[in-house]
PDB file of C-alpha atoms in Angstrom:
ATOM      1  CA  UNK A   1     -13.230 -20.115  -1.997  1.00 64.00           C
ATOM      2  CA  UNK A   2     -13.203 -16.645  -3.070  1.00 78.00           C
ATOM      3  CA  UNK A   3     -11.129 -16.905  -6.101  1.00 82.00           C
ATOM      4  CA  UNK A   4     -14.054 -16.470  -8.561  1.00 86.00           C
ATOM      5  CA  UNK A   5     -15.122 -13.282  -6.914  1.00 90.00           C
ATOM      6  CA  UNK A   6     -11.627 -12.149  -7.676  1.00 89.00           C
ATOM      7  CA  UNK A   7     -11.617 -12.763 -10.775  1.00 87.00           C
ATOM      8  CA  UNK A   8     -14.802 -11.130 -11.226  1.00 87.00           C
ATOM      9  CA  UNK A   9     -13.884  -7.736  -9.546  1.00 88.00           C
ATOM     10  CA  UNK A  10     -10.780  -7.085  -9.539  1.00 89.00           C
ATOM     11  CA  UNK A  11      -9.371  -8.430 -13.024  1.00 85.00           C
ATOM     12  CA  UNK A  12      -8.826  -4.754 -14.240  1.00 89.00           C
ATOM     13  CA  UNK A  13      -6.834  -4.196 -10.597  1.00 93.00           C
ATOM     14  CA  UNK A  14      -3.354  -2.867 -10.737  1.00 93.00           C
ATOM     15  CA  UNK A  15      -2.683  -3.682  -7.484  1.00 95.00           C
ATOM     16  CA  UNK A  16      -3.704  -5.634  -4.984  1.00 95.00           C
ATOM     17  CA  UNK A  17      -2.891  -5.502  -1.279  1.00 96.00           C
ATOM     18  CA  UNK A  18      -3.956  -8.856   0.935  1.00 96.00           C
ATOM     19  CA  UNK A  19      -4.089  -8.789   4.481  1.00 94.00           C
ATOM     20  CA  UNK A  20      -2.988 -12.030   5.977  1.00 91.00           C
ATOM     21  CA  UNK A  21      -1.520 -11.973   9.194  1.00 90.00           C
ATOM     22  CA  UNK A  22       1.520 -10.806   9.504  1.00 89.00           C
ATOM     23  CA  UNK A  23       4.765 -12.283   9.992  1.00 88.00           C
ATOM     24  CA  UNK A  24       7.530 -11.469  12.762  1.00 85.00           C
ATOM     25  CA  UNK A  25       9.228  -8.872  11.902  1.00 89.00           C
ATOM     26  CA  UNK A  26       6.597  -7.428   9.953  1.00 93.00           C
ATOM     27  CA  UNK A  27       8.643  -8.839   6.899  1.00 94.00           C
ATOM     28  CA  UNK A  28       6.393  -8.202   3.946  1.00 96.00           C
ATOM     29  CA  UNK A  29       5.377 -11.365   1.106  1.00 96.00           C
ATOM     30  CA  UNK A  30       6.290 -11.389  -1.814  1.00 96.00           C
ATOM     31  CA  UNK A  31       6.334 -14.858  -2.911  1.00 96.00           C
ATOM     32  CA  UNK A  32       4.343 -18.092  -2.529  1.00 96.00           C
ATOM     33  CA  UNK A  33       4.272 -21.223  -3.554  1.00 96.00           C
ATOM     34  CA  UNK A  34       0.994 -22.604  -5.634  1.00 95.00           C
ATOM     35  CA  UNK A  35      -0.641 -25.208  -4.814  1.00 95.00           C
ATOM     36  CA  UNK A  36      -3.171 -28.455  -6.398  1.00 95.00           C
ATOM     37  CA  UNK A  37      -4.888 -31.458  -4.429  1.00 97.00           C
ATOM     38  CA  UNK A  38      -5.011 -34.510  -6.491  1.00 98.00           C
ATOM     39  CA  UNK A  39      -7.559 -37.496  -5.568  1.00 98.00           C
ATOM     40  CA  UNK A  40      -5.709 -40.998  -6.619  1.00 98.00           C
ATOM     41  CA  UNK A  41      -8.412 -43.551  -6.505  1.00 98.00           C
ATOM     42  CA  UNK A  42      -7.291 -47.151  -7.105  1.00 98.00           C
ATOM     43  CA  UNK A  43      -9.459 -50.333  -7.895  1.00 98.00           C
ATOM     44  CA  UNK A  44      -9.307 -53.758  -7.719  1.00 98.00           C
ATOM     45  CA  UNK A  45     -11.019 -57.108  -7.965  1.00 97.00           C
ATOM     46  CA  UNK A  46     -12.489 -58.330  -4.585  1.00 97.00           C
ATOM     47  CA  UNK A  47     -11.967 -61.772  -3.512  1.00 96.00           C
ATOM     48  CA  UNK A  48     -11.932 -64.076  -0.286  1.00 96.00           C
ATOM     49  CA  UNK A  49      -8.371 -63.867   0.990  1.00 95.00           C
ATOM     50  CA  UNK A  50      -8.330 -67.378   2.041  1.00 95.00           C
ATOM     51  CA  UNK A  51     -10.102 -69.769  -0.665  1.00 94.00           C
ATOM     52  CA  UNK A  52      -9.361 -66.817  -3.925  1.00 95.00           C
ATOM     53  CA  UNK A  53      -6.683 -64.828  -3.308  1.00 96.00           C
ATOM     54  CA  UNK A  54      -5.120 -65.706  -6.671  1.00 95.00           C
ATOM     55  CA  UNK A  55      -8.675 -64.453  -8.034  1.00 96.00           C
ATOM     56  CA  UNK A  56      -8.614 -60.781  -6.049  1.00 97.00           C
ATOM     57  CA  UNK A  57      -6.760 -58.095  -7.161  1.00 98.00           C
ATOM     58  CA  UNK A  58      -5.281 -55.694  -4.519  1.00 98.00           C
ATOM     59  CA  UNK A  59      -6.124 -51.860  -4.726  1.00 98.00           C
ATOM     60  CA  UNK A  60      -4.448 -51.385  -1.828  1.00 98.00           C
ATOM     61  CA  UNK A  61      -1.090 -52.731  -3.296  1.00 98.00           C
ATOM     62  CA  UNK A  62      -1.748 -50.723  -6.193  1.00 98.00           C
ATOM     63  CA  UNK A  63      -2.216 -47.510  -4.469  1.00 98.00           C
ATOM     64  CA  UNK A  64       0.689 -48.189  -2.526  1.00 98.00           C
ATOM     65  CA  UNK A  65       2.844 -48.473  -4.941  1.00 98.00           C
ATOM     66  CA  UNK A  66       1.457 -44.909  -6.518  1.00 98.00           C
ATOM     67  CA  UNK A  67       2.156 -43.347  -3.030  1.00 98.00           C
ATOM     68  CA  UNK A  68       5.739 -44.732  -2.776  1.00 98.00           C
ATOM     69  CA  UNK A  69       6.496 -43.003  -6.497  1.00 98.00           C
ATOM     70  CA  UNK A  70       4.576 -39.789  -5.540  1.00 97.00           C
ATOM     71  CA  UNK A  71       6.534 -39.167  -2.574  1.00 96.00           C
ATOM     72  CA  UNK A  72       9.837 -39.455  -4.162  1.00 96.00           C
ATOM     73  CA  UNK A  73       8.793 -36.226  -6.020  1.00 97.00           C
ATOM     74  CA  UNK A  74       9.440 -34.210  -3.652  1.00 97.00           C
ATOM     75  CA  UNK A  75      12.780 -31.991  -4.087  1.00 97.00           C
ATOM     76  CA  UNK A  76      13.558 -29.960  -1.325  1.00 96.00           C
ATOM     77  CA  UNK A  77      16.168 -28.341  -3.399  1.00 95.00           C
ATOM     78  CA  UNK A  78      13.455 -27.934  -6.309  1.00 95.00           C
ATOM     79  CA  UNK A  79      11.013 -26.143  -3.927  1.00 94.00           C
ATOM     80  CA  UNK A  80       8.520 -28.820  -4.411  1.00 96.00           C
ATOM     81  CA  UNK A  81       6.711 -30.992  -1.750  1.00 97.00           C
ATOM     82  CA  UNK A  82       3.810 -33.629  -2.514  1.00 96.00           C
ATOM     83  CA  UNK A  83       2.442 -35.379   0.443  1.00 96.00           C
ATOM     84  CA  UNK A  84       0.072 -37.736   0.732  1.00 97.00           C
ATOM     85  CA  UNK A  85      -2.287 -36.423   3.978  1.00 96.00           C
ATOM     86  CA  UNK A  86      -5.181 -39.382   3.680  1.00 97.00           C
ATOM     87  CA  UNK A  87      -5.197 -43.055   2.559  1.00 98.00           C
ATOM     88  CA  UNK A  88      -8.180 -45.290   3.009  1.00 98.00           C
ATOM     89  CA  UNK A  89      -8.876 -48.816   1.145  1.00 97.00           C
ATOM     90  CA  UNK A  90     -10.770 -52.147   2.500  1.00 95.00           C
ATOM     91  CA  UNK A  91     -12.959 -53.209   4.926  1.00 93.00           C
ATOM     92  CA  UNK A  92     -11.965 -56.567   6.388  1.00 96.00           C
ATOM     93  CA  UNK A  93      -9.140 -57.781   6.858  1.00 96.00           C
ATOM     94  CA  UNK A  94     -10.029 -61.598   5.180  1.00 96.00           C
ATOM     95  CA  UNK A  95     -11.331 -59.869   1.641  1.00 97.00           C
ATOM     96  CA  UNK A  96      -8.517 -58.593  -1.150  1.00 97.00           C
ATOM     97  CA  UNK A  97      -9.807 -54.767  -1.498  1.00 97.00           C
ATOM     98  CA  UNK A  98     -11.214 -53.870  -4.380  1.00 97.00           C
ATOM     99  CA  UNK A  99     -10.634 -50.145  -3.794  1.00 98.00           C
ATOM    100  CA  UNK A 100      -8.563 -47.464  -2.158  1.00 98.00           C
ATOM    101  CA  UNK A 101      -8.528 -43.883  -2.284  1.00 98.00           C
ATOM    102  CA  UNK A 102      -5.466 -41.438  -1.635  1.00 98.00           C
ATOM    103  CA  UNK A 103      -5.625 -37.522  -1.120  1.00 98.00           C
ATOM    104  CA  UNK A 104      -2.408 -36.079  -2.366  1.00 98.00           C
ATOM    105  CA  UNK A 105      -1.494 -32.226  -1.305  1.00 97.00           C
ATOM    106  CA  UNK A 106       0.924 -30.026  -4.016  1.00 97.00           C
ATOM    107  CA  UNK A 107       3.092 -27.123  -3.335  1.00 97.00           C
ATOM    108  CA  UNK A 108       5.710 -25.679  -6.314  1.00 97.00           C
ATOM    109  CA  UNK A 109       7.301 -22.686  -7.082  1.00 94.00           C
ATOM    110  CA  UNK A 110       5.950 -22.225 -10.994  1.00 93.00           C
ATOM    111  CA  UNK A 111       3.048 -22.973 -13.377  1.00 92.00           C
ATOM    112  CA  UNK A 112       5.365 -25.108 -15.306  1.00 94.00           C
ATOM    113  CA  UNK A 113       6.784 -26.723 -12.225  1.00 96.00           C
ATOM    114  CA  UNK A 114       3.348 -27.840 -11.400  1.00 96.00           C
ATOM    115  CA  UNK A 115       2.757 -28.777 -14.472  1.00 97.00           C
ATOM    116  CA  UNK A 116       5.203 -31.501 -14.260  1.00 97.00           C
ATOM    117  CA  UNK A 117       4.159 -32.652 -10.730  1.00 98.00           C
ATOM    118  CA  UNK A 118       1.241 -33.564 -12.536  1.00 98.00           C
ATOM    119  CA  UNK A 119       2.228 -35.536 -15.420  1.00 98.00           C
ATOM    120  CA  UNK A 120       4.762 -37.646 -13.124  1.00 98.00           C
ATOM    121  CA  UNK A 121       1.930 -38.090 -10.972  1.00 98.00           C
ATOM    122  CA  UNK A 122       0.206 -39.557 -14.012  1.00 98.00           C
ATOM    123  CA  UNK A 123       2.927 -41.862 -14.881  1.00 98.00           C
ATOM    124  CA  UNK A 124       3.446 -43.149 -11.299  1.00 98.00           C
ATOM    125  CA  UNK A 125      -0.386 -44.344 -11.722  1.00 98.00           C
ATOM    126  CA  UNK A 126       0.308 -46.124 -15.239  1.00 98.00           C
ATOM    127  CA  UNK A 127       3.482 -47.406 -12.740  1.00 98.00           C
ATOM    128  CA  UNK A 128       1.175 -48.987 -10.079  1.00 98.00           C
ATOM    129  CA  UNK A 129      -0.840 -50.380 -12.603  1.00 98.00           C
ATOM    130  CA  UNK A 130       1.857 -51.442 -14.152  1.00 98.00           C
ATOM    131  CA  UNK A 131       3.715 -53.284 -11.464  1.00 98.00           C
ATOM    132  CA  UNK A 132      -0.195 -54.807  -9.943  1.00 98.00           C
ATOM    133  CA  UNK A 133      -1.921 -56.584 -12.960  1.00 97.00           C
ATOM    134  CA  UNK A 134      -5.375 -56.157 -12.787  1.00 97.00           C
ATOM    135  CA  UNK A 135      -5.706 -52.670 -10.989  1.00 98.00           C
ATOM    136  CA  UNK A 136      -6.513 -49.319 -12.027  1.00 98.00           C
ATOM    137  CA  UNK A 137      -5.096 -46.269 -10.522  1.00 98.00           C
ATOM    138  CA  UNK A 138      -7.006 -42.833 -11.698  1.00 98.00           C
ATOM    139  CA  UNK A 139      -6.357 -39.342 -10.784  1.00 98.00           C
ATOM    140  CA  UNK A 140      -8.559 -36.478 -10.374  1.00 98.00           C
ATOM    141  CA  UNK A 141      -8.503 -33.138  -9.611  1.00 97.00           C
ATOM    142  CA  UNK A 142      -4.875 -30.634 -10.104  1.00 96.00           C
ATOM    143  CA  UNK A 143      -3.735 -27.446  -9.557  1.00 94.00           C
ATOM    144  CA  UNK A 144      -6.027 -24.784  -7.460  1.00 91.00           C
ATOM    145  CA  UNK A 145      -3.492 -21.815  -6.818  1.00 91.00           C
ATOM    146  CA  UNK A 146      -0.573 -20.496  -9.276  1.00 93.00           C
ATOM    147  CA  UNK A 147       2.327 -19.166  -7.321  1.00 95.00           C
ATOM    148  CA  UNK A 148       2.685 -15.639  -5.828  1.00 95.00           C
ATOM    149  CA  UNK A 149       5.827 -14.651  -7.997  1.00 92.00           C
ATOM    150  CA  UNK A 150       7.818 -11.743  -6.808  1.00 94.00           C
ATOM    151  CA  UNK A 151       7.619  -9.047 -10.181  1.00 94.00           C
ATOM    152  CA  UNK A 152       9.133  -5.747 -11.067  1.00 96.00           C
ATOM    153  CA  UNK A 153       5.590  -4.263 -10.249  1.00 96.00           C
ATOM    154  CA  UNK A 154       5.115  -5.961  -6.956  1.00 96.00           C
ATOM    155  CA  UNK A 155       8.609  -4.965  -5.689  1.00 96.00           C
ATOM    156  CA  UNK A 156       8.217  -1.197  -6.623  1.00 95.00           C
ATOM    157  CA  UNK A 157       4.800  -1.673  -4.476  1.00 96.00           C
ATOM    158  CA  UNK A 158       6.742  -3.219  -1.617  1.00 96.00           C
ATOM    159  CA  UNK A 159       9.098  -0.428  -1.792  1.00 96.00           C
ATOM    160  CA  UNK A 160       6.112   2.211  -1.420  1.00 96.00           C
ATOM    161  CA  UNK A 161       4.065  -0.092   1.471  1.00 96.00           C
ATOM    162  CA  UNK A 162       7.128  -0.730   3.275  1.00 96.00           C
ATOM    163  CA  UNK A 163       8.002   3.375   2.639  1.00 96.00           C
ATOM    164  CA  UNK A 164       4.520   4.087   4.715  1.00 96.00           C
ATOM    165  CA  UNK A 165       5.328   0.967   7.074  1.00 96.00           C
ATOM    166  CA  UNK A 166       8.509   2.443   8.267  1.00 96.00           C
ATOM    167  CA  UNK A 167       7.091   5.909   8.843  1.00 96.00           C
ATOM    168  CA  UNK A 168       4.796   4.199  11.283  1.00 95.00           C
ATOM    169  CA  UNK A 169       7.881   2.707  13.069  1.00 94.00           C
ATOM    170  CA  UNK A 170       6.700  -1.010  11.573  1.00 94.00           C
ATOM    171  CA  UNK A 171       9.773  -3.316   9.882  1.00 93.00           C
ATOM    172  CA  UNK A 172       9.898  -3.197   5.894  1.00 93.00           C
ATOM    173  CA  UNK A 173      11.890  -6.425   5.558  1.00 94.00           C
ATOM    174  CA  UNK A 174      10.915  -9.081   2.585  1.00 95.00           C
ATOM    175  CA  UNK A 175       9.600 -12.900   3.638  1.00 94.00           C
ATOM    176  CA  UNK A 176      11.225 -15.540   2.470  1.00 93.00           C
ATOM    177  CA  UNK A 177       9.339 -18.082   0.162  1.00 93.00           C
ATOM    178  CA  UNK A 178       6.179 -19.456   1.880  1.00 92.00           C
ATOM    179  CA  UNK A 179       4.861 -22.556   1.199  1.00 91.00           C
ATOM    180  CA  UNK A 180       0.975 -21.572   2.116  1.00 88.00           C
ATOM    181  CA  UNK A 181      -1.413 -20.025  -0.610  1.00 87.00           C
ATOM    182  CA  UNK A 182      -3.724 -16.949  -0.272  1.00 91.00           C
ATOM    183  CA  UNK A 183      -5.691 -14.908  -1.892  1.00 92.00           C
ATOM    184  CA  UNK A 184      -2.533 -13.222  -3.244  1.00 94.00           C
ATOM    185  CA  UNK A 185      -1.663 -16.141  -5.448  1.00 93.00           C
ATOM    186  CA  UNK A 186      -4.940 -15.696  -7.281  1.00 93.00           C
ATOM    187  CA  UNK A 187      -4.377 -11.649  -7.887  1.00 94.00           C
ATOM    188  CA  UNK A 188      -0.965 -12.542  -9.278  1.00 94.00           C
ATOM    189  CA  UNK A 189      -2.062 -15.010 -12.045  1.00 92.00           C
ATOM    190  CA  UNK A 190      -3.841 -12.312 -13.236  1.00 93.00           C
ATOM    191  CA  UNK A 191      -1.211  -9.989 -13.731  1.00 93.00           C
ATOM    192  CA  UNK A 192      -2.248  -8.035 -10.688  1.00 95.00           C
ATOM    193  CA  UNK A 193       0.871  -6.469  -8.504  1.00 96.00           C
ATOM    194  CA  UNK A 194       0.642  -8.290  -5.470  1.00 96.00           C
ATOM    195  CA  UNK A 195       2.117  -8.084  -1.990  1.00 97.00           C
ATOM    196  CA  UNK A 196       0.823  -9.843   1.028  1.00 96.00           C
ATOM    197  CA  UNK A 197       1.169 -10.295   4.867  1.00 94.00           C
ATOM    198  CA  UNK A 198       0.049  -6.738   5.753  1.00 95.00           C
ATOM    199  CA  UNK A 199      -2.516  -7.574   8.593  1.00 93.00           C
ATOM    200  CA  UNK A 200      -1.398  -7.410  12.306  1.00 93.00           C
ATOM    201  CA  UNK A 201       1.352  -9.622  13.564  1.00 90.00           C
ATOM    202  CA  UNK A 202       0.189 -13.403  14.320  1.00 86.00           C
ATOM    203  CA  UNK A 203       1.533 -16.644  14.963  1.00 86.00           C
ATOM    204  CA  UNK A 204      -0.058 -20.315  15.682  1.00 88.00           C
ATOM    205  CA  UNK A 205      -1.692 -20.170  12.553  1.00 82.00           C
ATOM    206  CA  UNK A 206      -4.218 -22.901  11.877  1.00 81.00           C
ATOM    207  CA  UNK A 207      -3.897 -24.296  14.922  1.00 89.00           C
ATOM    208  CA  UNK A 208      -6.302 -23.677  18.459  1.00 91.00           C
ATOM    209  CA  UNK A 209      -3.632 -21.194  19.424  1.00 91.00           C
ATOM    210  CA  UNK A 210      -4.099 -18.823  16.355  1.00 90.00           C
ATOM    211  CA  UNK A 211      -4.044 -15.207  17.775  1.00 90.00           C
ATOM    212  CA  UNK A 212      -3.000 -12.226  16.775  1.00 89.00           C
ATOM    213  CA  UNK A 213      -0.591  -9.464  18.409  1.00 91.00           C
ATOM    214  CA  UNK A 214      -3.448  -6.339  19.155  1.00 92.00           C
ATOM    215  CA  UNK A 215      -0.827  -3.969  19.411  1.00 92.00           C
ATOM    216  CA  UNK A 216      -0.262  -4.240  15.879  1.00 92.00           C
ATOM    217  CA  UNK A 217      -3.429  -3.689  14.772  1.00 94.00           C
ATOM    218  CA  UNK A 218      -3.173   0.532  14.676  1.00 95.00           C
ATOM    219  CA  UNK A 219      -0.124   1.281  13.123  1.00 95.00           C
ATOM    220  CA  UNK A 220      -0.903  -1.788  10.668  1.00 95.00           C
ATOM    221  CA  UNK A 221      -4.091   0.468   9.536  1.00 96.00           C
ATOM    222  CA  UNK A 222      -1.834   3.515   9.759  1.00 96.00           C
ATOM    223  CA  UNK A 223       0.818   2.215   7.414  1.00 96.00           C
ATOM    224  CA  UNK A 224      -2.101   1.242   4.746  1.00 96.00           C
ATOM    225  CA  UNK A 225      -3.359   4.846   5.366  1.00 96.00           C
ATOM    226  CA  UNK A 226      -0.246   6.547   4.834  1.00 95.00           C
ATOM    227  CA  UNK A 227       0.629   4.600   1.472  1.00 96.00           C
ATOM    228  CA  UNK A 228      -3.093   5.235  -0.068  1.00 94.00           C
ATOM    229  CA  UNK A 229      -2.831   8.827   0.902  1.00 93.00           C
ATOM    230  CA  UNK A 230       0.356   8.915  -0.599  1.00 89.00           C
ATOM    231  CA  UNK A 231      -1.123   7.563  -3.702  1.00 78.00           C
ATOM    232  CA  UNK A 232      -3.815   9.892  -3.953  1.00 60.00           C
ATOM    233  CA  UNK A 233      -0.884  12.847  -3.448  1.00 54.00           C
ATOM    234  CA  UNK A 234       0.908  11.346  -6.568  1.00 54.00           C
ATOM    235  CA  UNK A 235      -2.119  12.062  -8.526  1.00 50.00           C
TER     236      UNK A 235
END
């Protein structure tokens, strides 16, 4: 996680270029969503599920329950997904579960939007608790990246990049909203212009098939070239 280093070095930055792999097109970012993991760890009462079932309380119900409320968060139209990647809870099948653990994945389009991801994740706990009698459901963890938001700043330094990009007969288009973090997220929440995208073409990312397109890899390092040489002209 380099995000402290960032913070650390490049806080007085007024720009910031990031060099994730391009996209077709050579369309340059300008906007990401943030994102925040959140740990939802439910517990129970064990009990035999034969002779004291009315004794046992259920985390797996219970954590159930929180997972069917989370994922009704989601608003496609909002810009904001949660989704639950990992549930695990029990061991046998003839003992009530006495606890469960969910790993819940966040993407939104603001601070504030976050924001209220997480308090409605925090009522849909007091929910599941609510609706099984007995169990606890606690959360932990939150947001990890703020959003890449597109700013005057960063779209006067897209102008200028995609100036030098053009000039090196690369596209100059702007990406649509991503839904992945980087490195440009963090720059951003400090106030930092940020644009991102700008290393050579790729596709099949985070998969076994990641690769990259070589032939993009010179005039990618001529268009960042041309725009810091252009820079040091202008002063």
């Amino acid at each position: 996680e380099g995000r402290p280093v960032i913070e650390e070095h490049l806080r007085d930055a007024r720009e910031a270029l990031v060099f994730e792999a391009g996209r077709a097109g050579d369309a340059i970012i300008t906007r990401r969503k943030g994102t925040g993991t959140v740990t939802a760890t439910a517990t129970g009462r064990a009990a035999h599920a034969g002779n004291g079932h009315p004794e046992g309380v259920n985390a797996i119900w219970a954590l159930a329950c929180f997972v069917d409320l989370a994922q009704q968060l989601t608003s496609y139209d909002e810009g904001c997904t949660l989704n639950v990647g990992r549930f695990t809870g029990g061991q046998v099948a003839n003992t009530v579960p006495d606890r469960a653990e969910a790993l819940v994945d966040l993407r939104f389009t603001s601070l504030a939007q976050g924001q209220r991801l997480i308090d409605a994740l925090g009522a849909a706990a007091r929910e599941a608790e609510r609706r099984v009698p007995g169990a606890r459901v606690q959360l932990g963890g939150g947001l990890s990246r703020a959003p890449l938001e597109r700013t005057p700043a960063s779209e006067r330094l897209r102008q200028r990049y995609g100036a030098a990009a053009r000039a090196e007969g690369l596209g100059d288009g702007e990406a649509p909203l991503l839904g992945g973090g980087s490195d440009a997220c963090t720059t951003s929440a400090l106030g930092i212009a940020s644009i991102d995208g700008l290393g050579p073409r790729g596709k099949g990312f985070h998969t076994l098939d990641e690769q990259i397109e070589a032939a993009t890899l010179v005039p990618r390092a001529a268009a960042l070239v041309r725009l810091l040489a252009a820079g040091d002209a202008a002063r």
